[in-house]
Amino acid sequence: MAPSGNILAFQDTLHASRNIIAVAGAGLSAASGIPTFRGAGGIWRKYDAISLATPEGFAKSPSLVWQFYHYRREVALRAVPNKAHLALSAFSLSSLRNQIVPHSTFTLITQNVDGLKTVAASEQPDLIEMHGRLFDVQCTNKKCQYTLFDTTSPVCEALSGTEELVEHGTLDPEIDQSTLPRCSKCGDLARPGVVWFGEIPRHMKEIDKLVQKADLCLVIGTSSTVQPAASYAYEVQEQGGKVAVFNLERSEGDEEADYLFMGPCEETLSKALGLMVSDDGKVSVLKDIVEA
């Protein structure tokens, strides 16, 4: 049976759910100006993920990798949360969510590293950033591994202006490694504090427990091709739960979902959750208005 696009039927399912998770990907932040990866115009169509998002790629050319991540940091620093971020932030607040889904829990498991969901709400207890954070600067010395959250722009003077090279596809391999970001504790070379291809995502035990308990999984703005996140919706269905997909384009396995809402998630998600997000960032549910 094809997935349903009936929003009223989805809301019946939502109201009956008790343990809700959302699995978000790059499409969640697309409306905020953060490039996606695999869709039309996706960033991996322009750059080689193996050379820029693996430990091997960093070992071969930390200069190229840092230029790419400096570009992503600068883009994220200019970005602001969109209406999908604000809707999720509001829904994560138990005081508001329980007006829609009484006695429920909600956790957002995001593959994004841009930090926008964190920016969107002052109270954020139910957020798991499984692929790390773009603004973490992590020591490469295994005996140290100190990580500093650093939003300095530029992250180091040697990278100043190199985001323009990324825009034009002309990365500079000649930046002296000694001038790249260094660990503030031991002085060794630092790397972006994100999870690269071939590395183990963060908080896996916690995520597994949440997936095992979930009776509703919202899949938001993801191509569902990167494991293990791609399998979470399937696991929820296998244990009798429901799955709702919110995507701009068709994605891997979405024909198996219970509900499918095509279009920009900043437009479809809030309506499905029974929320209204105004242009000034206020989120309303029923008769109550809250700042997100």
PDB file of C-alpha atoms in Angstrom:
ATOM      1  CA  MET A   1       0.000   0.000   0.000  1.00  0.00           C
ATOM      2  CA  ALA A   2       1.313   3.448  -0.934  1.00  0.00           C
ATOM      3  CA  PRO A   3       2.067   5.885   1.904  1.00  0.00           C
ATOM      4  CA  SER A   4      -0.768   8.208   2.907  1.00  0.00           C
ATOM      5  CA  GLY A   5      -0.530  11.954   2.421  1.00  0.00           C
ATOM      6  CA  ASN A   6      -3.592  12.589   4.578  1.00  0.00           C
ATOM      7  CA  ILE A   7      -2.592  15.048   7.274  1.00  0.00           C
ATOM      8  CA  LEU A   8      -5.653  14.359   9.427  1.00  0.00           C
ATOM      9  CA  ALA A   9      -4.897  10.636   9.448  1.00  0.00           C
ATOM     10  CA  PHE A  10      -1.299  11.406  10.420  1.00  0.00           C
ATOM     11  CA  GLN A  11      -2.472  13.624  13.272  1.00  0.00           C
ATOM     12  CA  ASP A  12      -4.645  10.783  14.583  1.00  0.00           C
ATOM     13  CA  THR A  13      -1.501   8.643  14.661  1.00  0.00           C
ATOM     14  CA  LEU A  14       0.491  11.476  16.254  1.00  0.00           C
ATOM     15  CA  HIS A  15      -2.084  11.964  19.013  1.00  0.00           C
ATOM     16  CA  ALA A  16      -2.026   8.241  19.804  1.00  0.00           C
ATOM     17  CA  SER A  17       1.784   8.072  19.999  1.00  0.00           C
ATOM     18  CA  ARG A  18       3.747   8.164  23.223  1.00  0.00           C
ATOM     19  CA  ASN A  19       7.425   7.767  22.332  1.00  0.00           C
ATOM     20  CA  ILE A  20       8.262   9.876  19.291  1.00  0.00           C
ATOM     21  CA  ILE A  21      11.615  10.273  17.583  1.00  0.00           C
ATOM     22  CA  ALA A  22      12.630  12.371  14.606  1.00  0.00           C
ATOM     23  CA  VAL A  23      15.592  11.539  12.375  1.00  0.00           C
ATOM     24  CA  ALA A  24      16.757  14.644  10.527  1.00  0.00           C
ATOM     25  CA  GLY A  25      19.156  15.188   7.651  1.00  0.00           C
ATOM     26  CA  ALA A  26      20.513  18.024   5.552  1.00  0.00           C
ATOM     27  CA  GLY A  27      17.108  18.860   4.059  1.00  0.00           C
ATOM     28  CA  LEU A  28      16.036  20.236   7.441  1.00  0.00           C
ATOM     29  CA  SER A  29      18.547  23.082   7.101  1.00  0.00           C
ATOM     30  CA  ALA A  30      18.249  23.660   3.350  1.00  0.00           C
ATOM     31  CA  ALA A  31      15.884  26.617   3.759  1.00  0.00           C
ATOM     32  CA  SER A  32      18.454  28.207   6.076  1.00  0.00           C
ATOM     33  CA  GLY A  33      20.989  28.247   3.247  1.00  0.00           C
ATOM     34  CA  ILE A  34      22.993  25.202   4.377  1.00  0.00           C
ATOM     35  CA  PRO A  35      23.944  23.110   1.303  1.00  0.00           C
ATOM     36  CA  THR A  36      22.555  19.584   1.118  1.00  0.00           C
ATOM     37  CA  PHE A  37      24.703  16.640   0.059  1.00  0.00           C
ATOM     38  CA  ARG A  38      23.056  14.244  -2.354  1.00  0.00           C
ATOM     39  CA  GLY A  39      20.062  16.044  -3.830  1.00  0.00           C
ATOM     40  CA  ALA A  40      19.987  18.338  -6.836  1.00  0.00           C
ATOM     41  CA  GLY A  41      22.937  20.677  -6.415  1.00  0.00           C
ATOM     42  CA  GLY A  42      24.161  18.649  -3.427  1.00  0.00           C
ATOM     43  CA  ILE A  43      27.655  19.391  -2.198  1.00  0.00           C
ATOM     44  CA  TRP A  44      28.959  15.869  -2.882  1.00  0.00           C
ATOM     45  CA  ARG A  45      28.191  16.451  -6.569  1.00  0.00           C
ATOM     46  CA  LYS A  46      30.872  19.139  -6.524  1.00  0.00           C
ATOM     47  CA  TYR A  47      33.392  17.662  -4.089  1.00  0.00           C
ATOM     48  CA  ASP A  48      34.724  14.192  -3.377  1.00  0.00           C
ATOM     49  CA  ALA A  49      33.479  13.000  -0.005  1.00  0.00           C
ATOM     50  CA  ILE A  50      36.368  10.556   0.323  1.00  0.00           C
ATOM     51  CA  SER A  51      38.997  13.279   0.070  1.00  0.00           C
ATOM     52  CA  LEU A  52      37.199  15.761   2.328  1.00  0.00           C
ATOM     53  CA  ALA A  53      35.176  13.737   4.841  1.00  0.00           C
ATOM     54  CA  THR A  54      37.281  10.744   5.888  1.00  0.00           C
ATOM     55  CA  PRO A  55      40.188  10.292   8.319  1.00  0.00           C
ATOM     56  CA  GLU A  56      42.319   9.191   5.355  1.00  0.00           C
ATOM     57  CA  GLY A  57      41.492  12.367   3.450  1.00  0.00           C
ATOM     58  CA  PHE A  58      42.474  14.506   6.430  1.00  0.00           C
ATOM     59  CA  ALA A  59      45.733  12.613   6.919  1.00  0.00           C
ATOM     60  CA  LYS A  60      46.593  13.161   3.254  1.00  0.00           C
ATOM     61  CA  SER A  61      45.726  16.857   3.127  1.00  0.00           C
ATOM     62  CA  PRO A  62      44.566  18.578   6.319  1.00  0.00           C
ATOM     63  CA  SER A  63      44.788  21.878   4.463  1.00  0.00           C
ATOM     64  CA  LEU A  64      42.132  20.927   1.905  1.00  0.00           C
ATOM     65  CA  VAL A  65      39.853  19.455   4.557  1.00  0.00           C
ATOM     66  CA  TRP A  66      40.117  22.482   6.828  1.00  0.00           C
ATOM     67  CA  GLN A  67      39.334  24.851   3.954  1.00  0.00           C
ATOM     68  CA  PHE A  68      36.184  22.886   3.193  1.00  0.00           C
ATOM     69  CA  TYR A  69      35.084  22.824   6.835  1.00  0.00           C
ATOM     70  CA  HIS A  70      35.996  26.471   7.313  1.00  0.00           C
ATOM     71  CA  TYR A  71      33.606  27.212   4.436  1.00  0.00           C
ATOM     72  CA  ARG A  72      30.882  25.161   6.110  1.00  0.00           C
ATOM     73  CA  ARG A  73      31.498  26.913   9.440  1.00  0.00           C
ATOM     74  CA  GLU A  74      31.183  30.326   7.812  1.00  0.00           C
ATOM     75  CA  VAL A  75      27.950  29.341   6.058  1.00  0.00           C
ATOM     76  CA  ALA A  76      26.504  28.003   9.330  1.00  0.00           C
ATOM     77  CA  LEU A  77      27.488  31.149  11.242  1.00  0.00           C
ATOM     78  CA  ARG A  78      25.448  33.270   8.811  1.00  0.00           C
ATOM     79  CA  ALA A  79      22.442  30.930   8.834  1.00  0.00           C
ATOM     80  CA  VAL A  80      19.331  31.317  10.961  1.00  0.00           C
ATOM     81  CA  PRO A  81      16.860  28.611  12.004  1.00  0.00           C
ATOM     82  CA  ASN A  82      13.970  28.155   9.579  1.00  0.00           C
ATOM     83  CA  LYS A  83      10.362  27.318  10.389  1.00  0.00           C
ATOM     84  CA  ALA A  84      11.042  23.577  10.499  1.00  0.00           C
ATOM     85  CA  HIS A  85      13.750  24.119  13.140  1.00  0.00           C
ATOM     86  CA  LEU A  86      11.390  26.313  15.136  1.00  0.00           C
ATOM     87  CA  ALA A  87       8.562  23.779  14.931  1.00  0.00           C
ATOM     88  CA  LEU A  88      10.825  20.994  16.199  1.00  0.00           C
ATOM     89  CA  SER A  89      12.169  23.236  18.952  1.00  0.00           C
ATOM     90  CA  ALA A  90       8.647  24.026  20.117  1.00  0.00           C
ATOM     91  CA  PHE A  91       7.566  20.385  19.875  1.00  0.00           C
ATOM     92  CA  SER A  92      10.541  19.345  22.012  1.00  0.00           C
ATOM     93  CA  LEU A  93       9.195  21.423  24.919  1.00  0.00           C
ATOM     94  CA  SER A  94       7.054  19.107  27.025  1.00  0.00           C
ATOM     95  CA  SER A  95       4.843  21.968  28.217  1.00  0.00           C
ATOM     96  CA  LEU A  96       3.814  22.655  24.620  1.00  0.00           C
ATOM     97  CA  ARG A  97       3.970  19.133  23.186  1.00  0.00           C
ATOM     98  CA  ASN A  98       1.692  17.694  25.858  1.00  0.00           C
ATOM     99  CA  GLN A  99      -1.059  20.008  24.648  1.00  0.00           C
ATOM    100  CA  ILE A 100      -0.916  18.064  21.375  1.00  0.00           C
ATOM    101  CA  VAL A 101       0.289  14.615  22.471  1.00  0.00           C
ATOM    102  CA  PRO A 102      -0.340  14.119  26.214  1.00  0.00           C
ATOM    103  CA  HIS A 103       2.126  12.059  28.267  1.00  0.00           C
ATOM    104  CA  SER A 104       4.580  11.792  25.382  1.00  0.00           C
ATOM    105  CA  THR A 105       8.336  11.911  24.899  1.00  0.00           C
ATOM    106  CA  PHE A 106      10.197  13.343  21.930  1.00  0.00           C
ATOM    107  CA  THR A 107      13.832  13.238  20.839  1.00  0.00           C
ATOM    108  CA  LEU A 108      15.388  14.691  17.715  1.00  0.00           C
ATOM    109  CA  ILE A 109      18.244  12.559  16.375  1.00  0.00           C
ATOM    110  CA  THR A 110      20.008  14.776  13.886  1.00  0.00           C
ATOM    111  CA  GLN A 111      22.687  13.902  11.370  1.00  0.00           C
ATOM    112  CA  ASN A 112      23.294  17.623  10.870  1.00  0.00           C
ATOM    113  CA  VAL A 113      26.357  19.286  12.341  1.00  0.00           C
ATOM    114  CA  ASP A 114      25.374  22.930  11.786  1.00  0.00           C
ATOM    115  CA  GLY A 115      23.954  23.530  15.284  1.00  0.00           C
ATOM    116  CA  LEU A 116      20.832  25.297  14.017  1.00  0.00           C
ATOM    117  CA  LYS A 117      18.422  23.154  16.031  1.00  0.00           C
ATOM    118  CA  THR A 118      20.343  24.065  19.185  1.00  0.00           C
ATOM    119  CA  VAL A 119      20.220  27.756  18.288  1.00  0.00           C
ATOM    120  CA  ALA A 120      16.473  27.612  17.768  1.00  0.00           C
ATOM    121  CA  ALA A 121      15.480  27.031  21.391  1.00  0.00           C
ATOM    122  CA  SER A 122      16.789  28.015  24.786  1.00  0.00           C
ATOM    123  CA  GLU A 123      15.724  24.723  26.381  1.00  0.00           C
ATOM    124  CA  GLN A 124      17.017  21.754  24.401  1.00  0.00           C
ATOM    125  CA  PRO A 125      17.154  18.565  26.477  1.00  0.00           C
ATOM    126  CA  ASP A 126      15.994  16.223  23.724  1.00  0.00           C
ATOM    127  CA  LEU A 127      18.581  16.685  20.973  1.00  0.00           C
ATOM    128  CA  ILE A 128      21.170  14.115  19.909  1.00  0.00           C
ATOM    129  CA  GLU A 129      23.807  15.280  17.412  1.00  0.00           C
ATOM    130  CA  MET A 130      24.970  11.877  16.219  1.00  0.00           C
ATOM    131  CA  HIS A 131      27.489  13.215  13.693  1.00  0.00           C
ATOM    132  CA  GLY A 132      29.141  15.684  16.041  1.00  0.00           C
ATOM    133  CA  ARG A 133      29.319  19.460  15.776  1.00  0.00           C
ATOM    134  CA  LEU A 134      30.812  21.674  13.103  1.00  0.00           C
ATOM    135  CA  PHE A 135      32.137  24.137  15.680  1.00  0.00           C
ATOM    136  CA  ASP A 136      33.993  21.538  17.734  1.00  0.00           C
ATOM    137  CA  VAL A 137      37.763  21.720  17.225  1.00  0.00           C
ATOM    138  CA  GLN A 138      39.168  18.319  18.167  1.00  0.00           C
ATOM    139  CA  CYS A 139      42.772  17.383  18.921  1.00  0.00           C
ATOM    140  CA  THR A 140      44.225  14.672  16.674  1.00  0.00           C
ATOM    141  CA  ASN A 141      46.618  13.448  19.385  1.00  0.00           C
ATOM    142  CA  LYS A 142      45.041  10.219  20.678  1.00  0.00           C
ATOM    143  CA  LYS A 143      46.559  10.806  24.121  1.00  0.00           C
ATOM    144  CA  CYS A 144      44.891  14.219  24.328  1.00  0.00           C
ATOM    145  CA  GLN A 145      41.710  14.313  22.180  1.00  0.00           C
ATOM    146  CA  TYR A 146      40.702  17.609  23.810  1.00  0.00           C
ATOM    147  CA  THR A 147      37.683  19.169  22.112  1.00  0.00           C
ATOM    148  CA  LEU A 148      36.827  22.869  22.238  1.00  0.00           C
ATOM    149  CA  PHE A 149      33.545  24.401  21.044  1.00  0.00           C
ATOM    150  CA  ASP A 150      34.780  27.399  19.060  1.00  0.00           C
ATOM    151  CA  THR A 151      32.694  29.719  16.879  1.00  0.00           C
ATOM    152  CA  THR A 152      35.606  32.054  16.104  1.00  0.00           C
ATOM    153  CA  SER A 153      35.471  33.435  12.551  1.00  0.00           C
ATOM    154  CA  PRO A 154      37.831  32.581  10.966  1.00  0.00           C
ATOM    155  CA  VAL A 155      38.797  29.582  13.080  1.00  0.00           C
ATOM    156  CA  CYS A 156      42.432  30.511  12.321  1.00  0.00           C
ATOM    157  CA  GLU A 157      43.965  33.365  10.351  1.00  0.00           C
ATOM    158  CA  ALA A 158      45.460  31.091   7.674  1.00  0.00           C
ATOM    159  CA  LEU A 159      41.953  30.050   6.578  1.00  0.00           C
ATOM    160  CA  SER A 160      40.617  33.593   6.291  1.00  0.00           C
ATOM    161  CA  GLY A 161      38.997  34.084   2.895  1.00  0.00           C
ATOM    162  CA  THR A 162      39.474  30.479   1.745  1.00  0.00           C
ATOM    163  CA  GLU A 163      35.692  29.954   1.752  1.00  0.00           C
ATOM    164  CA  GLU A 164      35.714  31.801  -1.570  1.00  0.00           C
ATOM    165  CA  LEU A 165      38.036  29.133  -2.988  1.00  0.00           C
ATOM    166  CA  VAL A 166      35.539  26.452  -1.960  1.00  0.00           C
ATOM    167  CA  GLU A 167      32.745  28.346  -3.716  1.00  0.00           C
ATOM    168  CA  HIS A 168      34.785  28.291  -6.941  1.00  0.00           C
ATOM    169  CA  GLY A 169      36.091  24.738  -6.553  1.00  0.00           C
ATOM    170  CA  THR A 170      39.730  25.829  -6.345  1.00  0.00           C
ATOM    171  CA  LEU A 171      40.996  24.637  -2.968  1.00  0.00           C
ATOM    172  CA  ASP A 172      44.600  25.564  -2.103  1.00  0.00           C
ATOM    173  CA  PRO A 173      46.754  22.578  -1.012  1.00  0.00           C
ATOM    174  CA  GLU A 174      49.699  24.817  -0.061  1.00  0.00           C
ATOM    175  CA  ILE A 175      48.617  26.192   3.325  1.00  0.00           C
ATOM    176  CA  ASP A 176      51.331  25.425   5.894  1.00  0.00           C
ATOM    177  CA  GLN A 177      50.066  22.746   8.289  1.00  0.00           C
ATOM    178  CA  SER A 178      51.620  24.617  11.239  1.00  0.00           C
ATOM    179  CA  THR A 179      49.204  27.513  10.654  1.00  0.00           C
ATOM    180  CA  LEU A 180      46.063  25.352  10.670  1.00  0.00           C
ATOM    181  CA  PRO A 181      43.901  25.080  13.829  1.00  0.00           C
ATOM    182  CA  ARG A 182      45.825  23.658  16.766  1.00  0.00           C
ATOM    183  CA  CYS A 183      44.680  22.037  19.996  1.00  0.00           C
ATOM    184  CA  SER A 184      44.381  24.767  22.644  1.00  0.00           C
ATOM    185  CA  LYS A 185      45.517  22.297  25.312  1.00  0.00           C
ATOM    186  CA  CYS A 186      48.548  20.468  23.854  1.00  0.00           C
ATOM    187  CA  GLY A 187      49.285  22.415  20.655  1.00  0.00           C
ATOM    188  CA  ASP A 188      49.014  19.483  18.238  1.00  0.00           C
ATOM    189  CA  LEU A 189      47.110  19.644  14.951  1.00  0.00           C
ATOM    190  CA  ALA A 190      43.333  19.794  15.412  1.00  0.00           C
ATOM    191  CA  ARG A 191      40.570  18.512  13.145  1.00  0.00           C
ATOM    192  CA  PRO A 192      36.900  19.391  12.689  1.00  0.00           C
ATOM    193  CA  GLY A 193      34.897  17.683  15.445  1.00  0.00           C
ATOM    194  CA  VAL A 194      32.469  15.915  13.139  1.00  0.00           C
ATOM    195  CA  VAL A 195      31.944  12.234  12.403  1.00  0.00           C
ATOM    196  CA  TRP A 196      33.459  11.324   9.061  1.00  0.00           C
ATOM    197  CA  PHE A 197      32.670   8.418   6.757  1.00  0.00           C
ATOM    198  CA  GLY A 198      34.137   5.276   8.292  1.00  0.00           C
ATOM    199  CA  GLU A 199      33.850   6.576  11.869  1.00  0.00           C
ATOM    200  CA  ILE A 200      31.331   5.521  14.512  1.00  0.00           C
ATOM    201  CA  PRO A 201      28.507   8.003  15.155  1.00  0.00           C
ATOM    202  CA  ARG A 202      28.098   9.439  18.643  1.00  0.00           C
ATOM    203  CA  HIS A 203      25.626   8.335  21.354  1.00  0.00           C
ATOM    204  CA  MET A 204      24.819   4.998  19.686  1.00  0.00           C
ATOM    205  CA  LYS A 205      23.685   3.190  22.865  1.00  0.00           C
ATOM    206  CA  GLU A 206      21.310   6.009  23.753  1.00  0.00           C
ATOM    207  CA  ILE A 207      19.937   6.133  20.216  1.00  0.00           C
ATOM    208  CA  ASP A 208      19.382   2.366  20.099  1.00  0.00           C
ATOM    209  CA  LYS A 209      17.319   2.534  23.300  1.00  0.00           C
ATOM    210  CA  LEU A 210      15.196   5.368  21.910  1.00  0.00           C
ATOM    211  CA  VAL A 211      14.572   3.525  18.633  1.00  0.00           C
ATOM    212  CA  GLN A 212      13.558   0.361  20.495  1.00  0.00           C
ATOM    213  CA  LYS A 213      10.939   2.321  22.485  1.00  0.00           C
ATOM    214  CA  ALA A 214       9.637   4.514  19.644  1.00  0.00           C
ATOM    215  CA  ASP A 215       6.099   4.099  18.327  1.00  0.00           C
ATOM    216  CA  LEU A 216       6.407   6.956  15.797  1.00  0.00           C
ATOM    217  CA  CYS A 217       9.417   7.963  13.702  1.00  0.00           C
ATOM    218  CA  LEU A 218       9.498  11.222  11.751  1.00  0.00           C
ATOM    219  CA  VAL A 219      12.044  11.171   8.924  1.00  0.00           C
ATOM    220  CA  ILE A 220      12.865  14.756   7.985  1.00  0.00           C
ATOM    221  CA  GLY A 221      14.980  15.991   5.098  1.00  0.00           C
ATOM    222  CA  THR A 222      17.217  12.966   4.643  1.00  0.00           C
ATOM    223  CA  SER A 223      18.006  10.741   1.672  1.00  0.00           C
ATOM    224  CA  SER A 224      18.050   7.721   4.033  1.00  0.00           C
ATOM    225  CA  THR A 225      21.258   6.364   2.531  1.00  0.00           C
ATOM    226  CA  VAL A 226      23.737   6.802   5.399  1.00  0.00           C
ATOM    227  CA  GLN A 227      23.805   4.061   8.008  1.00  0.00           C
ATOM    228  CA  PRO A 228      22.941   3.577  10.774  1.00  0.00           C
ATOM    229  CA  ALA A 229      20.380   6.402  10.677  1.00  0.00           C
ATOM    230  CA  ALA A 230      18.860   5.035   7.462  1.00  0.00           C
ATOM    231  CA  SER A 231      17.666   1.921   9.303  1.00  0.00           C
ATOM    232  CA  TYR A 232      15.885   3.576  12.240  1.00  0.00           C
ATOM    233  CA  ALA A 233      12.527   4.001  10.501  1.00  0.00           C
ATOM    234  CA  TYR A 234      12.558   0.349   9.430  1.00  0.00           C
ATOM    235  CA  GLU A 235      13.287  -0.758  12.990  1.00  0.00           C
ATOM    236  CA  VAL A 236      10.397   1.308  14.355  1.00  0.00           C
ATOM    237  CA  GLN A 237       8.014  -0.262  11.825  1.00  0.00           C
ATOM    238  CA  GLU A 238       9.286  -3.757  12.585  1.00  0.00           C
ATOM    239  CA  GLN A 239       8.235  -3.328  16.202  1.00  0.00           C
ATOM    240  CA  GLY A 240       4.763  -2.067  15.247  1.00  0.00           C
ATOM    241  CA  GLY A 241       5.375   1.683  15.120  1.00  0.00           C
ATOM    242  CA  LYS A 242       4.538   4.162  12.379  1.00  0.00           C
ATOM    243  CA  VAL A 243       6.790   6.192  10.078  1.00  0.00           C
ATOM    244  CA  ALA A 244       6.139   9.595   8.498  1.00  0.00           C
ATOM    245  CA  VAL A 245       8.552  11.020   5.895  1.00  0.00           C
ATOM    246  CA  PHE A 246       8.915  14.758   5.196  1.00  0.00           C
ATOM    247  CA  ASN A 247      11.102  15.379   2.163  1.00  0.00           C
ATOM    248  CA  LEU A 248      11.525  17.671  -0.814  1.00  0.00           C
ATOM    249  CA  GLU A 249      12.453  14.770  -3.109  1.00  0.00           C
ATOM    250  CA  ARG A 250      11.674  11.043  -3.119  1.00  0.00           C
ATOM    251  CA  SER A 251      14.150   9.115  -0.997  1.00  0.00           C
ATOM    252  CA  GLU A 252      15.386   5.599  -0.392  1.00  0.00           C
ATOM    253  CA  GLY A 253      12.633   3.388   1.039  1.00  0.00           C
ATOM    254  CA  ASP A 254      10.008   6.123   1.442  1.00  0.00           C
ATOM    255  CA  GLU A 255       7.470   3.958  -0.394  1.00  0.00           C
ATOM    256  CA  GLU A 256       7.468   1.783   2.739  1.00  0.00           C
ATOM    257  CA  ALA A 257       6.480   4.678   5.016  1.00  0.00           C
ATOM    258  CA  ASP A 258       3.010   4.959   6.523  1.00  0.00           C
ATOM    259  CA  TYR A 259       2.843   8.670   5.675  1.00  0.00           C
ATOM    260  CA  LEU A 260       4.674  10.703   3.049  1.00  0.00           C
ATOM    261  CA  PHE A 261       4.573  14.502   2.835  1.00  0.00           C
ATOM    262  CA  MET A 262       6.435  15.940  -0.139  1.00  0.00           C
ATOM    263  CA  GLY A 263       7.549  19.542  -0.230  1.00  0.00           C
ATOM    264  CA  PRO A 264       9.785  21.876   1.787  1.00  0.00           C
ATOM    265  CA  CYS A 265       9.790  20.598   5.369  1.00  0.00           C
ATOM    266  CA  GLU A 266       9.703  24.189   6.647  1.00  0.00           C
ATOM    267  CA  GLU A 267       6.175  24.257   5.204  1.00  0.00           C
ATOM    268  CA  THR A 268       4.910  20.701   5.732  1.00  0.00           C
ATOM    269  CA  LEU A 269       6.271  19.830   9.162  1.00  0.00           C
ATOM    270  CA  SER A 270       4.674  22.468  11.371  1.00  0.00           C
ATOM    271  CA  LYS A 271       1.246  21.873   9.874  1.00  0.00           C
ATOM    272  CA  ALA A 272       1.541  18.121  10.390  1.00  0.00           C
ATOM    273  CA  LEU A 273       2.538  18.639  14.026  1.00  0.00           C
ATOM    274  CA  GLY A 274      -0.446  20.921  14.609  1.00  0.00           C
ATOM    275  CA  LEU A 275       1.682  24.038  14.964  1.00  0.00           C
ATOM    276  CA  MET A 276       1.797  27.427  13.292  1.00  0.00           C
ATOM    277  CA  VAL A 277       5.105  29.269  12.963  1.00  0.00           C
ATOM    278  CA  SER A 278       4.850  32.985  12.275  1.00  0.00           C
ATOM    279  CA  ASP A 279       7.415  34.982  10.338  1.00  0.00           C
ATOM    280  CA  ASP A 280       8.689  36.537  13.573  1.00  0.00           C
ATOM    281  CA  GLY A 281       9.518  33.117  15.052  1.00  0.00           C
ATOM    282  CA  LYS A 282       6.515  32.634  17.333  1.00  0.00           C
ATOM    283  CA  VAL A 283       5.021  29.162  17.465  1.00  0.00           C
ATOM    284  CA  SER A 284       1.348  28.682  18.290  1.00  0.00           C
ATOM    285  CA  VAL A 285      -0.543  25.566  19.275  1.00  0.00           C
ATOM    286  CA  LEU A 286      -4.233  25.648  20.105  1.00  0.00           C
ATOM    287  CA  LYS A 287      -4.650  29.068  21.790  1.00  0.00           C
ATOM    288  CA  ASP A 288      -1.211  29.268  23.330  1.00  0.00           C
ATOM    289  CA  ILE A 289       1.706  31.242  21.906  1.00  0.00           C
ATOM    290  CA  VAL A 290       5.312  30.516  22.793  1.00  0.00           C
ATOM    291  CA  GLU A 291       8.651  31.877  21.687  1.00  0.00           C
ATOM    292  CA  ALA A 292      10.814  29.176  20.059  1.00  0.00           C
TER     293      ALA A 292
END
